[in-house]
Tab-separated table of C-alpha atoms in Angstrom:
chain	number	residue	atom	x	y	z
A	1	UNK	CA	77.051	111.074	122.425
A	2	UNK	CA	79.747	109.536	124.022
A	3	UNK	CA	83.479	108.927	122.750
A	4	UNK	CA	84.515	105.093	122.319
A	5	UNK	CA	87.425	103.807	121.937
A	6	UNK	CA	90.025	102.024	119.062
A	7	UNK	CA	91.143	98.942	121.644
A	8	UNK	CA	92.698	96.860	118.261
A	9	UNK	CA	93.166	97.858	114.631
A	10	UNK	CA	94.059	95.104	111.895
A	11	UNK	CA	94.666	95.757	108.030
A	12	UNK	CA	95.162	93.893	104.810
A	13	UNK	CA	96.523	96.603	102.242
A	14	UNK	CA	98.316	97.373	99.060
A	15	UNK	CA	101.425	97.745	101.883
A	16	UNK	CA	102.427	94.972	104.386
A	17	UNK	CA	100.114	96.283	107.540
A	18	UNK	CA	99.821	92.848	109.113
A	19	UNK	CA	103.251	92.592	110.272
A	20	UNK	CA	105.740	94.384	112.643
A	21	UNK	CA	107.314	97.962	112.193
A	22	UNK	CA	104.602	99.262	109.397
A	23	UNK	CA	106.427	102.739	109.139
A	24	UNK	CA	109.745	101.349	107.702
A	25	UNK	CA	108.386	99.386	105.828
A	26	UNK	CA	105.867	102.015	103.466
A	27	UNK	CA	106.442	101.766	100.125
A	28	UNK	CA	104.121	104.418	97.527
A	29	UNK	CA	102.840	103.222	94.415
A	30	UNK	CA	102.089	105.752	91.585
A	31	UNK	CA	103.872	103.820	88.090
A	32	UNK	CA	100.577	101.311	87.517
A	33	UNK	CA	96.866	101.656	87.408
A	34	UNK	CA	95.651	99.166	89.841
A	35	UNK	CA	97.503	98.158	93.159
A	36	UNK	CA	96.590	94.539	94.544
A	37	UNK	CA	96.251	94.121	98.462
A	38	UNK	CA	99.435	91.783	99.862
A	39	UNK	CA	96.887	88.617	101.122
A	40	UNK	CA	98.306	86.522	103.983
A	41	UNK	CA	98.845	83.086	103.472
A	42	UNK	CA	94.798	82.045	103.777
A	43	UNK	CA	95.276	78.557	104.930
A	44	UNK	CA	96.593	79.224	108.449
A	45	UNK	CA	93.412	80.798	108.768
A	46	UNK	CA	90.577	79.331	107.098
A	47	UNK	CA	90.501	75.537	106.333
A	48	UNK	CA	91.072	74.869	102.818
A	49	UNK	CA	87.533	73.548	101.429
A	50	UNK	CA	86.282	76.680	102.856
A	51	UNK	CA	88.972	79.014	101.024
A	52	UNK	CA	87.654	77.843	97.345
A	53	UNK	CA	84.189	79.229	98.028
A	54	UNK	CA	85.070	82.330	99.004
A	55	UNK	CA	85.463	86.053	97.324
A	56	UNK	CA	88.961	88.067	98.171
A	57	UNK	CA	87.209	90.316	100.227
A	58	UNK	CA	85.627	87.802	102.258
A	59	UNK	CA	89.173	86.192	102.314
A	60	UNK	CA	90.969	89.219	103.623
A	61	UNK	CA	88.115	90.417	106.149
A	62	UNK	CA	87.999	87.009	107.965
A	63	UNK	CA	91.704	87.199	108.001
A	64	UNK	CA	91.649	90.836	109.242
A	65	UNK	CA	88.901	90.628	111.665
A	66	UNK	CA	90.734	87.601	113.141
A	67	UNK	CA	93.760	89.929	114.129
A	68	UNK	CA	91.529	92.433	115.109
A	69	UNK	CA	89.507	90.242	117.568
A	70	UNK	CA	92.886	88.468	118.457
A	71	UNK	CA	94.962	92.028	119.594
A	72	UNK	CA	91.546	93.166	121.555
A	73	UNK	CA	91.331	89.551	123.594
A	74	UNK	CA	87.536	88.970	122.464
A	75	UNK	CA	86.341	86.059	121.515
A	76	UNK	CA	82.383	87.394	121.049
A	77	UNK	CA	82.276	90.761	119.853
A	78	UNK	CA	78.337	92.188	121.340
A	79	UNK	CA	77.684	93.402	117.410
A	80	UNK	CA	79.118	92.734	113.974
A	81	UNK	CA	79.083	95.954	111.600
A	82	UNK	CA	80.950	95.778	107.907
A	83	UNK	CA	81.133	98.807	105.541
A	84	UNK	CA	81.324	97.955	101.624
A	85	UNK	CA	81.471	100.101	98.474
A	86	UNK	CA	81.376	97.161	95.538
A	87	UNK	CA	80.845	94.131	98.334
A	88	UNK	CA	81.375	90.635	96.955
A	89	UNK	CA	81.774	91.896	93.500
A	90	UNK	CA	84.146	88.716	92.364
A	91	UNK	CA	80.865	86.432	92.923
A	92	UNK	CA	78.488	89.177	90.874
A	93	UNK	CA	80.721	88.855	88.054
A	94	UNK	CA	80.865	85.059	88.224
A	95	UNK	CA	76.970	85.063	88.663
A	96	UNK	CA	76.302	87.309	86.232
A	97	UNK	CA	78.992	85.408	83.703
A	98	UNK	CA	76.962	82.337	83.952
A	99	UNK	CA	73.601	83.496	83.319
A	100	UNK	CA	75.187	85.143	80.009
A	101	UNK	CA	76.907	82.020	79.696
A	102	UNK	CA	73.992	79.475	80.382
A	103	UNK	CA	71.598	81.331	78.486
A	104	UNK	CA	69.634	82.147	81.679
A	105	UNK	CA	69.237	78.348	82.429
A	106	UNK	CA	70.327	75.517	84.432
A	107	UNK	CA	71.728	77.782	87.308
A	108	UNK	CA	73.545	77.407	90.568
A	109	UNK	CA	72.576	79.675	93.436
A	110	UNK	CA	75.819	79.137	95.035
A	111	UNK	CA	77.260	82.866	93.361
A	112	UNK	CA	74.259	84.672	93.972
A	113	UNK	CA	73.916	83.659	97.485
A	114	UNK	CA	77.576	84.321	98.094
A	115	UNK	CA	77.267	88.118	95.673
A	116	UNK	CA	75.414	89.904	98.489
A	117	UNK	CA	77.078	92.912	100.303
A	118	UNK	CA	76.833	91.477	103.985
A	119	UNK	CA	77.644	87.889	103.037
A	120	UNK	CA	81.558	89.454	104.546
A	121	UNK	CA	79.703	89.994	107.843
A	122	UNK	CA	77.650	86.986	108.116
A	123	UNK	CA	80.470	85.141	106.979
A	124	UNK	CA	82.447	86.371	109.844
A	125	UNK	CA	79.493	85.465	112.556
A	126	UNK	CA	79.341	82.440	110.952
A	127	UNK	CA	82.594	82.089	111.664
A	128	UNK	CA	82.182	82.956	115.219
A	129	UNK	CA	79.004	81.749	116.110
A	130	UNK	CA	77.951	85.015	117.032
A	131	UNK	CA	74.102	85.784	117.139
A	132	UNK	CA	74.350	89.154	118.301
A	133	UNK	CA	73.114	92.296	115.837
A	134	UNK	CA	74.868	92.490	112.804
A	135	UNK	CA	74.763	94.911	110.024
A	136	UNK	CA	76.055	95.967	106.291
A	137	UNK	CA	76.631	100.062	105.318
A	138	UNK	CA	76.845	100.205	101.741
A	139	UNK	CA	77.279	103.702	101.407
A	140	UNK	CA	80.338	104.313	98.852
A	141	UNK	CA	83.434	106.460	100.236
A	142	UNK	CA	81.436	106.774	103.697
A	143	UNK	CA	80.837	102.886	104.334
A	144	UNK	CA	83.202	103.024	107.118
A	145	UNK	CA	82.066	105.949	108.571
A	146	UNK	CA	78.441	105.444	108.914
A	147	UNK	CA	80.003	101.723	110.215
A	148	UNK	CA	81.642	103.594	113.070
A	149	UNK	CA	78.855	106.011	113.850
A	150	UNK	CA	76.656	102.617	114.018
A	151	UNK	CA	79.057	101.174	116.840
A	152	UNK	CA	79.427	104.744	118.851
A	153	UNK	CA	75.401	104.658	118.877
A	154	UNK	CA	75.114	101.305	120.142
A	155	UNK	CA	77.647	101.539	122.680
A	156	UNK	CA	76.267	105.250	123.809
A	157	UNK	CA	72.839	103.589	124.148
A	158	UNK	CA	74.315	100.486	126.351
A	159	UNK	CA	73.360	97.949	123.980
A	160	UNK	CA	77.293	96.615	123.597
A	161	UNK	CA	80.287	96.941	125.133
A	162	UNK	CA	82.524	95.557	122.105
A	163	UNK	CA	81.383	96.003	118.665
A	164	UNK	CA	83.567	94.575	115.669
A	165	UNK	CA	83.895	97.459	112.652
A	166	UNK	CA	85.551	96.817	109.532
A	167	UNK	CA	85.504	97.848	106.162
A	168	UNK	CA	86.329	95.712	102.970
A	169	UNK	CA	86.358	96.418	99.151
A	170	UNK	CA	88.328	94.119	96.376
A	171	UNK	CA	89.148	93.917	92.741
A	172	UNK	CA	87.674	92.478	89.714
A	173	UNK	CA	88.433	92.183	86.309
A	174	UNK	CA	85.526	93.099	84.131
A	175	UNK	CA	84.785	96.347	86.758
A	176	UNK	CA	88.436	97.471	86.433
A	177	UNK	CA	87.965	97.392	82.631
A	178	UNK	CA	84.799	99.763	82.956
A	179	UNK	CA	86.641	101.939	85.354
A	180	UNK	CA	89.398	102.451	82.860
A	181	UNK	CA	86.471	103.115	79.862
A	182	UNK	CA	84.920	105.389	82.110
A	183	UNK	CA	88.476	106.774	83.092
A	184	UNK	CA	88.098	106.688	86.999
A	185	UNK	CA	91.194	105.107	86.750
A	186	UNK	CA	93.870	106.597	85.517
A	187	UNK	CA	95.411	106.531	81.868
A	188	UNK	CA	98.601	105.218	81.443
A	189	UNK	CA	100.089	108.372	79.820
A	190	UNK	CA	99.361	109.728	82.934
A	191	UNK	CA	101.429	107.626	85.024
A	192	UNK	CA	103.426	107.971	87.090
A	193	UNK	CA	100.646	110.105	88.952
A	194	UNK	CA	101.367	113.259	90.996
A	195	UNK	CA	99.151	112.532	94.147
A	196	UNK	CA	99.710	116.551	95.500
A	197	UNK	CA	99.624	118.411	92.274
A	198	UNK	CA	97.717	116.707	89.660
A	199	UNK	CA	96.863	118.247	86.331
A	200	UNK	CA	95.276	114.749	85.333
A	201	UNK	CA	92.365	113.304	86.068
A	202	UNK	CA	91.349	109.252	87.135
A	203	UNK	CA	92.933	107.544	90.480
A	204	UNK	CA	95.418	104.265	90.736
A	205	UNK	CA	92.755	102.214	92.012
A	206	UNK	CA	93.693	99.674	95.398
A	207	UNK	CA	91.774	97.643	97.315
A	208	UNK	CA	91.674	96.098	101.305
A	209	UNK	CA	89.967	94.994	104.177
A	210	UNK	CA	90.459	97.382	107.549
A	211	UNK	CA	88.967	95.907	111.105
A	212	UNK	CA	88.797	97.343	114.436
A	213	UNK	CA	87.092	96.636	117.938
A	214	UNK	CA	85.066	99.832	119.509
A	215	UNK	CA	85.248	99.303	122.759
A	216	UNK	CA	83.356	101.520	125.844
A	217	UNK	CA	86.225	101.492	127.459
A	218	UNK	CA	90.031	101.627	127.120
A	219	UNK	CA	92.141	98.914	127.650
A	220	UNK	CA	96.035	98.663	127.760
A	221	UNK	CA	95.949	98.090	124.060
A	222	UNK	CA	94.034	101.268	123.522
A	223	UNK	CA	95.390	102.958	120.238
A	224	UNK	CA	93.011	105.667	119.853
A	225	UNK	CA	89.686	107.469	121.389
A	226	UNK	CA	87.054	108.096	118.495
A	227	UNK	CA	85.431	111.568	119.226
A	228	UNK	CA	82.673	111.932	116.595
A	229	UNK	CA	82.037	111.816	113.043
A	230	UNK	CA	80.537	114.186	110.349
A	231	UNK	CA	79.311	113.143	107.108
A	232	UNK	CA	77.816	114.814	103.974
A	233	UNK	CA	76.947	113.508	101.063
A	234	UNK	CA	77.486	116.761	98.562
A	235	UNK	CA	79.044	120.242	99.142
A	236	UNK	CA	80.736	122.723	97.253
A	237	UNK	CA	84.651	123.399	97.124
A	238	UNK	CA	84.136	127.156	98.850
A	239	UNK	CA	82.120	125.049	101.390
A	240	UNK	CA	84.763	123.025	102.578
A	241	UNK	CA	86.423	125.097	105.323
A	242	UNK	CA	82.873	126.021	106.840
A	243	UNK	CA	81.957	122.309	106.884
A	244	UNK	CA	85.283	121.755	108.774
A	245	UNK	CA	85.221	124.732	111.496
A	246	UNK	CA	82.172	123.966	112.136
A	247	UNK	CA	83.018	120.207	112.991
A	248	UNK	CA	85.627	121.609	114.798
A	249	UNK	CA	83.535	124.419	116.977
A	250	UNK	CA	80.737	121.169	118.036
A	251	UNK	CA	83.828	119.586	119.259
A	252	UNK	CA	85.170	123.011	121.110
A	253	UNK	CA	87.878	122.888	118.832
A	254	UNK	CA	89.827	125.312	116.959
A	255	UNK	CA	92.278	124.666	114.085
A	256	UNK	CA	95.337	125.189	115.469
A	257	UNK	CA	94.463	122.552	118.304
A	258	UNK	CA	94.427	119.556	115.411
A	259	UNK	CA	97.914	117.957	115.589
A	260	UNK	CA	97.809	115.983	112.591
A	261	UNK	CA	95.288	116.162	108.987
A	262	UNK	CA	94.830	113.208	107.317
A	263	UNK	CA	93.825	114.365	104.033
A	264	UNK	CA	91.938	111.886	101.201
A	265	UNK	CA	94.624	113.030	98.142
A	266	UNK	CA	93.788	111.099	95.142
A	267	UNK	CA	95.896	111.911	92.100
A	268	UNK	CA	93.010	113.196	90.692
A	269	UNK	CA	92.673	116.765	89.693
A	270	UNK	CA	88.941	117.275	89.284
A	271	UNK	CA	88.114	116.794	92.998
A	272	UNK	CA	91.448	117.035	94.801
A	273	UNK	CA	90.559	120.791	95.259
A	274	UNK	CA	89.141	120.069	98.556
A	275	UNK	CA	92.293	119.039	99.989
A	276	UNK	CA	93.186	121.986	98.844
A	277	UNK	CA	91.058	124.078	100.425
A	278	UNK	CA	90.848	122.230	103.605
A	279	UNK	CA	94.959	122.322	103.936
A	280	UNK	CA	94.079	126.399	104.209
A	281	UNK	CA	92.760	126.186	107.328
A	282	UNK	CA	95.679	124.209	109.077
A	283	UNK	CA	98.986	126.038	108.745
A	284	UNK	CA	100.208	124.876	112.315
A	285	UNK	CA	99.279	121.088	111.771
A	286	UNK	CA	101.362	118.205	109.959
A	287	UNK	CA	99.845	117.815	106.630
A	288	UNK	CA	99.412	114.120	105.489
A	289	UNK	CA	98.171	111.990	102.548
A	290	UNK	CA	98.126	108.230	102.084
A	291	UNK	CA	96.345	107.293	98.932
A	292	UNK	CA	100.017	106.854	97.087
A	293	UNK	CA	100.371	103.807	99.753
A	294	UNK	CA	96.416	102.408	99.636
A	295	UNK	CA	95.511	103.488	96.083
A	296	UNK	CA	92.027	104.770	95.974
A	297	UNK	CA	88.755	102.659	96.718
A	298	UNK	CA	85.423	102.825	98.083
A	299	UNK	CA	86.466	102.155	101.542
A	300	UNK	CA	90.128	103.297	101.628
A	301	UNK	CA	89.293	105.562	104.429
A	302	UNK	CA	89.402	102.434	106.406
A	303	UNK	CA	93.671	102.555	105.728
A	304	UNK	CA	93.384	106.370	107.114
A	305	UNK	CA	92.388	105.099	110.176
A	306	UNK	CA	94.548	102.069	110.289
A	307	UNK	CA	97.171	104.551	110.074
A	308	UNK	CA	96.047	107.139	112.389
A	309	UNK	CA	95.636	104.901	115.237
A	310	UNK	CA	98.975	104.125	114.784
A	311	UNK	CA	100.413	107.433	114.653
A	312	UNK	CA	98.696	108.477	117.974
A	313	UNK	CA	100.351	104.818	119.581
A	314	UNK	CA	103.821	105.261	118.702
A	315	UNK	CA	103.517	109.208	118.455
A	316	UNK	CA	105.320	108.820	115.114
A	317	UNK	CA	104.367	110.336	111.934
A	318	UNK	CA	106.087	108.058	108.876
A	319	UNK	CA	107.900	110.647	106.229
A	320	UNK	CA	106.252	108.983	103.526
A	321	UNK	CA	102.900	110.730	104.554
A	322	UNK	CA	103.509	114.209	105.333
A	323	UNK	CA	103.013	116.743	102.540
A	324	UNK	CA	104.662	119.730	104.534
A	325	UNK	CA	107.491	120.057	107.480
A	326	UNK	CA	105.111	120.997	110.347
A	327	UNK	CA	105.459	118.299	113.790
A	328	UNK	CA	104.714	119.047	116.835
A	329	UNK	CA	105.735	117.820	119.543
A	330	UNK	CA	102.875	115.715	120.759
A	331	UNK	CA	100.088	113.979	118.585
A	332	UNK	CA	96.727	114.584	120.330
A	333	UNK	CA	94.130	115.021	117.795
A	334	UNK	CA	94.072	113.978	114.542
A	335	UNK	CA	91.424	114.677	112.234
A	336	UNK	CA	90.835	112.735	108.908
A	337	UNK	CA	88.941	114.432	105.757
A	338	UNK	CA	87.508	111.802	102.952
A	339	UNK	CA	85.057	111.915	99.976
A	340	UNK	CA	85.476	109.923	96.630
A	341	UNK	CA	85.207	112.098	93.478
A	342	UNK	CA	83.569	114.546	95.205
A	343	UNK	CA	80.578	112.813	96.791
A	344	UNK	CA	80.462	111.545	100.483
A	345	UNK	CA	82.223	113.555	102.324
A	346	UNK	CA	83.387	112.844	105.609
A	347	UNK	CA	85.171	114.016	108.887
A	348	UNK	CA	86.820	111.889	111.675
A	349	UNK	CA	88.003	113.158	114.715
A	350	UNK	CA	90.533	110.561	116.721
A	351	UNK	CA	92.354	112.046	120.269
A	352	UNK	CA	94.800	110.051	121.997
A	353	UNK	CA	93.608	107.782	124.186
C-alpha cells in the first residue's frame, strides 16, 4: 500500500490549536477531573438558527473541518471519513431524558435523528454538498486510526485523490457522572495526577475534534507523509515490544531510526505499563507524552497527530512534551503508540514529507 500524505491538519482542543504559534502557547492540565475543549466563536462559522440544533461535537468538527479544508485549498474533498468513540452523545442524553421524561409518549424525533454517530459526517457533507462516499468508524481509542487506514485504501486503490479525516468526541453530563462512579476518571484525592509515574488509577478526561486532508500527493503545505498503520485490539504488556519491532521490521525499520515516540500516557497506573515497556525499546529517540495537554478520550489520538504533524513542519519538539533529554538533530520519523485502558491498541508511523 502506498504512503499518502498530511496536506492540512486543524484542531479544536483542551489547548488553543486553532491559532498561531501552538508550542508557546501549551499549557498541561492535571489539578481537575474533566478538561473542556476551547470552542471558537461558532457564529463566524455556522449561521445562528443552525448553531441551536446542533451537539458540541458537531459544533467543533464543522468548525475544524472548515480549517482543515480551508489550509488544503479544497473545496470538495473525493470522500468524507469521521472517527467517533461516544458520537453525538449530548443528543442521546437529551433523547433519552425525554422519553424518561414524557413517559415514552408524545415524542420528537428531532434528538434521535440528530444522536447517531455519523450525523458529524453527514452534517459536514451537508454542509458541503458533497455526494461523494462517506463513512463513520466507531471503534473506541482506534476510531481515528481505522479512519486513516480507510483514506490510505481509497487513495491506494485510485478511488480519491483528497479524502477529509477527522476525529471528534465531546462531553456530557450524566456520562461524566458514570465515568466518575465507575472511576475511569480520576478521584479527586488523586489530583493533581502524575501523568509519567502514576500509582493511581482513572484519567482527567478531555474532549475535541481533530481534521485533516489525505492527499495522494504533496503539496507546498505538506506537513507530514503517513507510512502505515497497525492496530490490535488486545495484547499483553510483555507483548508490547514484539508488536512494535515488528511494525517497525514491515516498514524496514529499526528502533534507533525513529526520531521521535509519541507515547499515549494517561495518568493511569493500571494500563500505563505499556508506555513503559514500549519506552524500552527507544533509548536513542525523544520520548514524548501529550495526554496532560488533551486529557484522555476516545479519540485523543487525533491531538497526537495534530501535534506530530507539526513537529515534523517546524522540526521543533515543544518542552512541554518530552519525558527525557534525547533530540536529534533532524525529525524524520515519528512513530505514535495509543490504546485506551488497555484495549485498541494502535501504531502510527508519520516521516517527513
Amino acid at each position: 500500500m502506498s504512503a499518502v500524505y498530511i496536506n492540512s491538519a486543524s484542531c479544536i482542543s483542551a489547548q488553543d490549536t486553532l491559532k498561531e504559534n501552538i508550542f508557546q502557547n501549551l499549557v498541561p492540565e492535571n489539578t481537575v477531573q474533566i478538561v473542556k475543549a476551547i470552542e471558537p466563536k461558532y457564529k463566524e462559522f455556522i449561521p445562528a438558527a443552525m448553531i441551536r440544533r446542533m451537539s458540541k461535537t458537531v459544533k467543533m468538527s464543522s468548525v475544524a473541518s472548515h480549517y482543515a479544508l480551508q489550509e488544503a485549498g479544497i473545496s470538495q474533498p473525493d470522500a468524507i471519513i469521521v472517527g467517533t468513540g461516544m458520537g453525538c452523545s449530548q443528543d442521546s442524553e437529551k433523547f433519552l431524558k425525554n422519553v424518561i421524561d414524557n413517559h415514552e409518549e408524545f415524542l420528537t424525533p428531532t434528538f434521535f435523528i440528530q444522536s447517531t454517530h455519523n450525523t458529524v459526517a453527514g452534517q459536514i457533507a451537508l454542509a458541503l454538498q458533497c455526494h461523494a462516499y462517506n463513512f463513520t468508524y466507531v471503534n473506541t481509542s482506534s476510531s481515528l486510526e481505522f479512519s486513516l487506514l480507510d483514506a490510505q485504501l481509497q487513495i491506494s486503490d485510485g478511488e480519491a485523490e483528497n479524502i477529509l479525516v477527522g476525529s471528534t468526541d465531546e462531553q456530557t453530563d450524566r456520562t461524566m457522572e458514570l465515568y466518575c462512579l465507575h472511576n475511569t476518571i480520576k478521584k479527586e484525592r488523586d489530583l493533581p495526577a502524575d501523568y509519567l509515574t502514576s500509582t493511581t488509577n482513572g484519567v482527567i478526561w478531555g474532549e475535541g475534534a481533530s481534521f485533516f486532508v489525505i492527499g495522494k500527493n504533496k503539496t507546498e503545505n505538506t506537513y507530514a507523509k503517513l507510512s502505515n498503520i497497525e492496530i490490535k485490539n488486545r495484547i499483553e504488556i510483555n507483548e508490547v515490544q514484539d508488536f512494535i519491532q515488528d511494525f517497525l521490521t514491515r516498514n524496514n525499520l529499526q528502533s534507533q531510526d525513529i526520531d521521535a515516540v509519541i507515547l499515549g500516557f494517561s495518568g493511569d497506573a493500571a494500563s500505563d505499563g505499556y508506555y513503559n515497556e514500549a519506552m524500552k525499546l527507544f533509548s536513542e529517540s525523544s520520548l514524548l507524552y501529550y495526554k496532560h495537554l488533551s486529557g484522555e478520550f476516545n479519540t485523543a489520538s487525533g491531538f497526537s497527530v495534530f501535534m506530530a504533524c507539526h513537529i515534523l513542519k517546524e522540526q521543533k519538539i515543544p518542552e512541554v512534551m518530552m519525558i527525557n533529554s534525547e533530540k536529534k538533530e533532524e525529525v524524520k520519523n515519528i512513530l505514535l503508540y495509543n490504546h485506551l485502558a488497555g484495549c485498541d491498541h494502535s501504531l502510527v508511523l508519520l516521516e517527513r514529507a
